[in-house]
PDB file of N, CA and C in Angstrom:
ATOM      1  N   MET U   1      56.439  -9.029  -3.045  1.00 43.00           N
ATOM      2  CA  MET U   1      56.256  -9.301  -1.632  1.00 43.00           C
ATOM      3  C   MET U   1      55.066  -8.492  -1.134  1.00 43.00           C
ATOM      4  N   SER U   2      54.223  -9.109  -0.348  1.00 49.00           N
ATOM      5  CA  SER U   2      53.029  -8.439   0.149  1.00 49.00           C
ATOM      6  C   SER U   2      53.373  -7.498   1.299  1.00 49.00           C
ATOM      7  N   LYS U   3      52.542  -6.462   1.469  1.00 54.00           N
ATOM      8  CA  LYS U   3      52.721  -5.552   2.591  1.00 54.00           C
ATOM      9  C   LYS U   3      52.145  -6.212   3.838  1.00 54.00           C
ATOM     10  N   PHE U   4      52.699  -5.881   4.989  1.00 52.00           N
ATOM     11  CA  PHE U   4      52.233  -6.451   6.244  1.00 52.00           C
ATOM     12  C   PHE U   4      51.096  -5.610   6.802  1.00 52.00           C
ATOM     13  N   ASN U   5      50.057  -6.264   7.267  1.00 56.00           N
ATOM     14  CA  ASN U   5      48.937  -5.604   7.910  1.00 56.00           C
ATOM     15  C   ASN U   5      49.202  -5.640   9.408  1.00 56.00           C
ATOM     16  N   LEU U   6      49.409  -4.492  10.021  1.00 53.00           N
ATOM     17  CA  LEU U   6      49.722  -4.450  11.440  1.00 53.00           C
ATOM     18  C   LEU U   6      48.484  -4.591  12.309  1.00 53.00           C
ATOM     19  N   GLU U   7      47.310  -4.726  11.689  1.00 59.00           N
ATOM     20  CA  GLU U   7      46.082  -4.906  12.448  1.00 59.00           C
ATOM     21  C   GLU U   7      45.949  -6.333  12.978  1.00 59.00           C
ATOM     22  N   GLU U   8      46.647  -7.275  12.390  1.00 60.00           N
ATOM     23  CA  GLU U   8      46.561  -8.671  12.824  1.00 60.00           C
ATOM     24  C   GLU U   8      47.900  -9.353  12.580  1.00 60.00           C
ATOM     25  N   PRO U   9      48.150 -10.439  13.317  1.00 61.00           N
ATOM     26  CA  PRO U   9      49.423 -11.145  13.101  1.00 61.00           C
ATOM     27  C   PRO U   9      49.541 -11.612  11.660  1.00 61.00           C
ATOM     28  N   HIS U  10      50.744 -11.656  11.190  1.00 60.00           N
ATOM     29  CA  HIS U  10      50.998 -12.037   9.803  1.00 60.00           C
ATOM     30  C   HIS U  10      50.861 -13.535   9.619  1.00 60.00           C
ATOM     31  N   ASN U  11      50.227 -13.954   8.546  1.00 62.00           N
ATOM     32  CA  ASN U  11      50.168 -15.369   8.174  1.00 62.00           C
ATOM     33  C   ASN U  11      51.340 -15.640   7.251  1.00 62.00           C
ATOM     34  N   TRP U  12      52.297 -16.400   7.746  1.00 56.00           N
ATOM     35  CA  TRP U  12      53.524 -16.626   6.994  1.00 56.00           C
ATOM     36  C   TRP U  12      53.315 -17.568   5.831  1.00 56.00           C
ATOM     37  N   GLU U  13      53.966 -17.260   4.748  1.00 57.00           N
ATOM     38  CA  GLU U  13      54.006 -18.123   3.576  1.00 57.00           C
ATOM     39  C   GLU U  13      55.459 -18.462   3.318  1.00 57.00           C
ATOM     40  N   ARG U  14      55.698 -19.555   2.642  1.00 52.00           N
ATOM     41  CA  ARG U  14      57.077 -19.988   2.388  1.00 52.00           C
ATOM     42  C   ARG U  14      57.872 -18.932   1.633  1.00 52.00           C
ATOM     43  N   SER U  15      57.206 -18.133   0.790  1.00 50.00           N
ATOM     44  CA  SER U  15      57.925 -17.163  -0.032  1.00 50.00           C
ATOM     45  C   SER U  15      58.227 -15.862   0.713  1.00 50.00           C
ATOM     46  N   ASP U  16      57.659 -15.685   1.915  1.00 61.00           N
ATOM     47  CA  ASP U  16      57.879 -14.448   2.657  1.00 61.00           C
ATOM     48  C   ASP U  16      59.313 -14.357   3.165  1.00 61.00           C
ATOM     49  N   VAL U  17      59.858 -13.176   3.053  1.00 65.00           N
ATOM     50  CA  VAL U  17      61.162 -12.895   3.633  1.00 65.00           C
ATOM     51  C   VAL U  17      60.884 -12.130   4.921  1.00 65.00           C
ATOM     52  N   CYS U  18      61.509 -12.549   5.990  1.00 79.00           N
ATOM     53  CA  CYS U  18      61.223 -11.914   7.268  1.00 79.00           C
ATOM     54  C   CYS U  18      62.511 -11.510   7.966  1.00 79.00           C
ATOM     55  N   LEU U  19      62.563 -10.267   8.372  1.00 89.00           N
ATOM     56  CA  LEU U  19      63.692  -9.808   9.175  1.00 89.00           C
ATOM     57  C   LEU U  19      63.441 -10.195  10.622  1.00 89.00           C
ATOM     58  N   LEU U  20      64.514 -10.562  11.303  1.00 94.00           N
ATOM     59  CA  LEU U  20      64.415 -10.985  12.695  1.00 94.00           C
ATOM     60  C   LEU U  20      65.210 -10.042  13.588  1.00 94.00           C
ATOM     61  N   LEU U  21      64.680  -9.813  14.785  1.00 95.00           N
ATOM     62  CA  LEU U  21      65.379  -9.011  15.785  1.00 95.00           C
ATOM     63  C   LEU U  21      65.967  -9.934  16.842  1.00 95.00           C
ATOM     64  N   THR U  22      67.168  -9.644  17.269  1.00 96.00           N
ATOM     65  CA  THR U  22      67.741 -10.387  18.391  1.00 96.00           C
ATOM     66  C   THR U  22      67.062  -9.921  19.675  1.00 96.00           C
ATOM     67  N   PRO U  23      67.114 -10.725  20.734  1.00 97.00           N
ATOM     68  CA  PRO U  23      66.548 -10.265  22.012  1.00 97.00           C
ATOM     69  C   PRO U  23      67.172  -8.949  22.493  1.00 97.00           C
ATOM     70  N   LYS U  24      68.454  -8.764  22.245  1.00 97.00           N
ATOM     71  CA  LYS U  24      69.112  -7.528  22.671  1.00 97.00           C
ATOM     72  C   LYS U  24      68.528  -6.306  21.958  1.00 97.00           C
ATOM     73  N   ILE U  25      68.339  -6.417  20.654  1.00 96.00           N
ATOM     74  CA  ILE U  25      67.759  -5.305  19.889  1.00 96.00           C
ATOM     75  C   ILE U  25      66.305  -5.089  20.277  1.00 96.00           C
ATOM     76  N   ALA U  26      65.543  -6.181  20.401  1.00 97.00           N
ATOM     77  CA  ALA U  26      64.127  -6.074  20.790  1.00 97.00           C
ATOM     78  C   ALA U  26      63.993  -5.401  22.155  1.00 97.00           C
ATOM     79  N   ALA U  27      64.817  -5.810  23.111  1.00 97.00           N
ATOM     80  CA  ALA U  27      64.784  -5.212  24.448  1.00 97.00           C
ATOM     81  C   ALA U  27      65.139  -3.731  24.384  1.00 97.00           C
ATOM     82  N   ASN U  28      66.112  -3.384  23.560  1.00 96.00           N
ATOM     83  CA  ASN U  28      66.509  -1.986  23.385  1.00 96.00           C
ATOM     84  C   ASN U  28      65.349  -1.154  22.858  1.00 96.00           C
ATOM     85  N   ILE U  29      64.657  -1.666  21.852  1.00 95.00           N
ATOM     86  CA  ILE U  29      63.525  -0.941  21.274  1.00 95.00           C
ATOM     87  C   ILE U  29      62.434  -0.718  22.318  1.00 95.00           C
ATOM     88  N   LEU U  30      62.171  -1.744  23.135  1.00 95.00           N
ATOM     89  CA  LEU U  30      61.115  -1.659  24.151  1.00 95.00           C
ATOM     90  C   LEU U  30      61.595  -1.004  25.445  1.00 95.00           C
ATOM     91  N   THR U  31      62.854  -0.608  25.493  1.00 96.00           N
ATOM     92  CA  THR U  31      63.499  -0.055  26.691  1.00 96.00           C
ATOM     93  C   THR U  31      63.309  -0.979  27.898  1.00 96.00           C
ATOM     94  N   LEU U  32      63.563  -2.260  27.665  1.00 96.00           N
ATOM     95  CA  LEU U  32      63.509  -3.289  28.702  1.00 96.00           C
ATOM     96  C   LEU U  32      64.856  -3.997  28.753  1.00 96.00           C
ATOM     97  N   SER U  33      65.035  -4.817  29.757  1.00 97.00           N
ATOM     98  CA  SER U  33      66.235  -5.643  29.806  1.00 97.00           C
ATOM     99  C   SER U  33      65.969  -6.945  29.041  1.00 97.00           C
ATOM    100  N   THR U  34      67.035  -7.580  28.601  1.00 97.00           N
ATOM    101  CA  THR U  34      66.881  -8.881  27.932  1.00 97.00           C
ATOM    102  C   THR U  34      66.329  -9.914  28.908  1.00 97.00           C
ATOM    103  N   LYS U  35      66.610  -9.741  30.185  1.00 98.00           N
ATOM    104  CA  LYS U  35      66.072 -10.654  31.206  1.00 98.00           C
ATOM    105  C   LYS U  35      64.551 -10.533  31.296  1.00 98.00           C
ATOM    106  N   THR U  36      64.032  -9.314  31.192  1.00 97.00           N
ATOM    107  CA  THR U  36      62.578  -9.129  31.202  1.00 97.00           C
ATOM    108  C   THR U  36      61.946  -9.841  30.015  1.00 97.00           C
ATOM    109  N   LEU U  37      62.540  -9.693  28.832  1.00 96.00           N
ATOM    110  CA  LEU U  37      62.015 -10.400  27.658  1.00 96.00           C
ATOM    111  C   LEU U  37      62.060 -11.913  27.862  1.00 96.00           C
ATOM    112  N   ALA U  38      63.137 -12.416  28.439  1.00 97.00           N
ATOM    113  CA  ALA U  38      63.250 -13.851  28.710  1.00 97.00           C
ATOM    114  C   ALA U  38      62.160 -14.301  29.677  1.00 97.00           C
ATOM    115  N   ASN U  39      61.900 -13.500  30.709  1.00 97.00           N
ATOM    116  CA  ASN U  39      60.824 -13.825  31.655  1.00 97.00           C
ATOM    117  C   ASN U  39      59.469 -13.820  30.970  1.00 97.00           C
ATOM    118  N   TRP U  40      59.248 -12.862  30.091  1.00 97.00           N
ATOM    119  CA  TRP U  40      57.992 -12.808  29.346  1.00 97.00           C
ATOM    120  C   TRP U  40      57.808 -14.071  28.506  1.00 97.00           C
ATOM    121  N   ARG U  41      58.884 -14.527  27.841  1.00 96.00           N
ATOM    122  CA  ARG U  41      58.787 -15.735  27.016  1.00 96.00           C
ATOM    123  C   ARG U  41      58.366 -16.935  27.856  1.00 96.00           C
ATOM    124  N   VAL U  42      58.940 -17.058  29.053  1.00 96.00           N
ATOM    125  CA  VAL U  42      58.600 -18.170  29.941  1.00 96.00           C
ATOM    126  C   VAL U  42      57.122 -18.109  30.331  1.00 96.00           C
ATOM    127  N   ARG U  43      56.612 -16.913  30.537  1.00 97.00           N
ATOM    128  CA  ARG U  43      55.221 -16.726  30.964  1.00 97.00           C
ATOM    129  C   ARG U  43      54.222 -16.696  29.809  1.00 97.00           C
ATOM    130  N   GLY U  44      54.730 -16.732  28.581  1.00 95.00           N
ATOM    131  CA  GLY U  44      53.832 -16.694  27.425  1.00 95.00           C
ATOM    132  C   GLY U  44      53.320 -15.304  27.113  1.00 95.00           C
ATOM    133  N   PHE U  45      54.022 -14.289  27.568  1.00 94.00           N
ATOM    134  CA  PHE U  45      53.642 -12.904  27.327  1.00 94.00           C
ATOM    135  C   PHE U  45      54.659 -12.287  26.374  1.00 94.00           C
ATOM    136  N   GLY U  46      54.340 -11.128  25.844  1.00 95.00           N
ATOM    137  CA  GLY U  46      55.293 -10.413  25.002  1.00 95.00           C
ATOM    138  C   GLY U  46      55.140 -10.753  23.537  1.00 95.00           C
ATOM    139  N   PRO U  47      56.049 -10.222  22.720  1.00 95.00           N
ATOM    140  CA  PRO U  47      55.968 -10.463  21.279  1.00 95.00           C
ATOM    141  C   PRO U  47      56.223 -11.937  20.957  1.00 95.00           C
ATOM    142  N   LYS U  48      55.575 -12.427  19.905  1.00 95.00           N
ATOM    143  CA  LYS U  48      55.827 -13.796  19.458  1.00 95.00           C
ATOM    144  C   LYS U  48      57.267 -13.902  18.977  1.00 95.00           C
ATOM    145  N   PHE U  49      57.844 -15.067  19.150  1.00 96.00           N
ATOM    146  CA  PHE U  49      59.245 -15.265  18.796  1.00 96.00           C
ATOM    147  C   PHE U  49      59.426 -16.597  18.092  1.00 96.00           C
ATOM    148  N   VAL U  50      60.569 -16.769  17.496  1.00 95.00           N
ATOM    149  CA  VAL U  50      60.919 -18.043  16.864  1.00 95.00           C
ATOM    150  C   VAL U  50      62.160 -18.581  17.557  1.00 95.00           C
ATOM    151  N   LYS U  51      62.236 -19.918  17.609  1.00 95.00           N
ATOM    152  CA  LYS U  51      63.420 -20.576  18.159  1.00 95.00           C
ATOM    153  C   LYS U  51      64.250 -21.078  16.991  1.00 95.00           C
ATOM    154  N   LEU U  52      65.517 -20.758  17.008  1.00 92.00           N
ATOM    155  CA  LEU U  52      66.462 -21.211  15.995  1.00 92.00           C
ATOM    156  C   LEU U  52      67.548 -21.984  16.726  1.00 92.00           C
ATOM    157  N   GLY U  53      67.320 -23.275  16.878  1.00 94.00           N
ATOM    158  CA  GLY U  53      68.204 -24.061  17.732  1.00 94.00           C
ATOM    159  C   GLY U  53      67.992 -23.600  19.160  1.00 94.00           C
ATOM    160  N   SER U  54      69.060 -23.153  19.796  1.00 94.00           N
ATOM    161  CA  SER U  54      68.930 -22.643  21.166  1.00 94.00           C
ATOM    162  C   SER U  54      68.741 -21.120  21.191  1.00 94.00           C
ATOM    163  N   ARG U  55      68.737 -20.511  20.016  1.00 95.00           N
ATOM    164  CA  ARG U  55      68.600 -19.053  19.932  1.00 95.00           C
ATOM    165  C   ARG U  55      67.148 -18.636  19.754  1.00 95.00           C
ATOM    166  N   VAL U  56      66.880 -17.410  20.147  1.00 96.00           N
ATOM    167  CA  VAL U  56      65.548 -16.818  20.040  1.00 96.00           C
ATOM    168  C   VAL U  56      65.652 -15.590  19.156  1.00 96.00           C
ATOM    169  N   ALA U  57      64.634 -15.357  18.326  1.00 96.00           N
ATOM    170  CA  ALA U  57      64.576 -14.153  17.500  1.00 96.00           C
ATOM    171  C   ALA U  57      63.120 -13.709  17.383  1.00 96.00           C
ATOM    172  N   TYR U  58      62.937 -12.437  17.119  1.00 96.00           N
ATOM    173  CA  TYR U  58      61.599 -11.852  17.004  1.00 96.00           C
ATOM    174  C   TYR U  58      61.350 -11.411  15.566  1.00 96.00           C
ATOM    175  N   PRO U  59      60.364 -12.022  14.877  1.00 94.00           N
ATOM    176  CA  PRO U  59      60.019 -11.561  13.528  1.00 94.00           C
ATOM    177  C   PRO U  59      59.501 -10.113  13.599  1.00 94.00           C
ATOM    178  N   VAL U  60      60.003  -9.260  12.748  1.00 92.00           N
ATOM    179  CA  VAL U  60      59.639  -7.840  12.783  1.00 92.00           C
ATOM    180  C   VAL U  60      58.122  -7.620  12.704  1.00 92.00           C
ATOM    181  N   PRO U  61      57.376  -8.298  11.807  1.00 90.00           N
ATOM    182  CA  PRO U  61      55.928  -8.054  11.776  1.00 90.00           C
ATOM    183  C   PRO U  61      55.227  -8.422  13.086  1.00 90.00           C
ATOM    184  N   GLU U  62      55.632  -9.512  13.720  1.00 92.00           N
ATOM    185  CA  GLU U  62      55.032  -9.907  15.001  1.00 92.00           C
ATOM    186  C   GLU U  62      55.404  -8.915  16.094  1.00 92.00           C
ATOM    187  N   PHE U  63      56.629  -8.423  16.056  1.00 94.00           N
ATOM    188  CA  PHE U  63      57.094  -7.441  17.027  1.00 94.00           C
ATOM    189  C   PHE U  63      56.306  -6.137  16.873  1.00 94.00           C
ATOM    190  N   ALA U  64      56.127  -5.697  15.630  1.00 92.00           N
ATOM    191  CA  ALA U  64      55.356  -4.468  15.367  1.00 92.00           C
ATOM    192  C   ALA U  64      53.910  -4.641  15.803  1.00 92.00           C
ATOM    193  N   TYR U  65      53.336  -5.819  15.563  1.00 92.00           N
ATOM    194  CA  TYR U  65      51.958  -6.082  15.983  1.00 92.00           C
ATOM    195  C   TYR U  65      51.834  -6.003  17.505  1.00 92.00           C
ATOM    196  N   PHE U  66      52.803  -6.568  18.217  1.00 94.00           N
ATOM    197  CA  PHE U  66      52.779  -6.518  19.683  1.00 94.00           C
ATOM    198  C   PHE U  66      52.759  -5.065  20.162  1.00 94.00           C
ATOM    199  N   ILE U  67      53.619  -4.238  19.590  1.00 93.00           N
ATOM    200  CA  ILE U  67      53.664  -2.823  19.993  1.00 93.00           C
ATOM    201  C   ILE U  67      52.339  -2.144  19.677  1.00 93.00           C
ATOM    202  N   LYS U  68      51.829  -2.363  18.462  1.00 91.00           N
ATOM    203  CA  LYS U  68      50.565  -1.731  18.069  1.00 91.00           C
ATOM    204  C   LYS U  68      49.422  -2.172  18.976  1.00 91.00           C
ATOM    205  N   SER U  69      49.416  -3.436  19.366  1.00 90.00           N
ATOM    206  CA  SER U  69      48.327  -3.949  20.209  1.00 90.00           C
ATOM    207  C   SER U  69      48.384  -3.394  21.626  1.00 90.00           C
ATOM    208  N   ARG U  70      49.502  -2.790  22.012  1.00 89.00           N
ATOM    209  CA  ARG U  70      49.656  -2.232  23.354  1.00 89.00           C
ATOM    210  C   ARG U  70      49.578  -0.705  23.345  1.00 89.00           C
ATOM    211  N   THR U  71      49.228  -0.114  22.207  1.00 88.00           N
ATOM    212  CA  THR U  71      49.191   1.337  22.074  1.00 88.00           C
ATOM    213  C   THR U  71      47.873   1.884  22.621  1.00 88.00           C
ATOM    214  N   CYS U  72      47.967   2.913  23.456  1.00 87.00           N
ATOM    215  CA  CYS U  72      46.789   3.544  24.074  1.00 87.00           C
ATOM    216  C   CYS U  72      46.795   5.036  23.744  1.00 87.00           C
ATOM    217  N   SER U  73      45.606   5.639  23.830  1.00 87.00           N
ATOM    218  CA  SER U  73      45.527   7.074  23.592  1.00 87.00           C
ATOM    219  C   SER U  73      45.353   7.867  24.885  1.00 87.00           C
ATOM    220  N   SER U  74      45.114   7.181  26.016  1.00 88.00           N
ATOM    221  CA  SER U  74      45.062   7.848  27.313  1.00 88.00           C
ATOM    222  C   SER U  74      45.450   6.853  28.400  1.00 88.00           C
ATOM    223  N   THR U  75      45.816   7.383  29.562  1.00 85.00           N
ATOM    224  CA  THR U  75      46.233   6.498  30.658  1.00 85.00           C
ATOM    225  C   THR U  75      45.068   5.724  31.254  1.00 85.00           C
ATOM    226  N   SER U  76      43.842   6.189  31.042  1.00 86.00           N
ATOM    227  CA  SER U  76      42.677   5.480  31.585  1.00 86.00           C
ATOM    228  C   SER U  76      42.166   4.393  30.631  1.00 86.00           C
ATOM    229  N   GLN U  77      42.687   4.356  29.430  1.00 78.00           N
ATOM    230  CA  GLN U  77      42.251   3.375  28.435  1.00 78.00           C
ATOM    231  C   GLN U  77      42.795   2.012  28.776  1.00 78.00           C
ATOM    232  N   LYS U  78      41.908   1.002  28.707  1.00 77.00           N
ATOM    233  CA  LYS U  78      42.337  -0.377  28.920  1.00 77.00           C
ATOM    234  C   LYS U  78      42.802  -0.945  27.593  1.00 77.00           C
ATOM    235  N   LEU U  79      43.765  -1.874  27.645  1.00 69.00           N
ATOM    236  CA  LEU U  79      44.238  -2.495  26.417  1.00 69.00           C
ATOM    237  C   LEU U  79      43.108  -3.221  25.724  1.00 69.00           C
ATOM    238  N   GLY U  80      43.059  -3.090  24.408  1.00 64.00           N
ATOM    239  CA  GLY U  80      41.993  -3.717  23.628  1.00 64.00           C
ATOM    240  C   GLY U  80      40.841  -2.774  23.351  1.00 64.00           C
ATOM    241  N   ASP U  81      40.734  -1.649  24.096  1.00 61.00           N
ATOM    242  CA  ASP U  81      39.705  -0.642  23.815  1.00 61.00           C
ATOM    243  C   ASP U  81      40.153   0.204  22.630  1.00 61.00           C
ATOM    244  N   SER U  82      39.223   0.571  21.792  1.00 54.00           N
ATOM    245  CA  SER U  82      39.572   1.413  20.630  1.00 54.00           C
ATOM    246  C   SER U  82      39.499   2.870  20.956  1.00 54.00           C
TER     247      SER U  82
END
């Protein structure tokens, strides 16, 4: 199994095994409510997710990428600045 590069979203292959986070666990990690995550999904913001029937789950590599992409080294730093 290949290692995940957190610098860019993962390109999925059929052979990849992916762990999924429930919205409750994802919200807990981000210290948000599940309602906030649901609102983000409607607005197209937040970590990428997969739909499994009527259920939603967050692939761990996409979730980690979202967190990494929002990491700053100072309060004056804008997102996307290195």
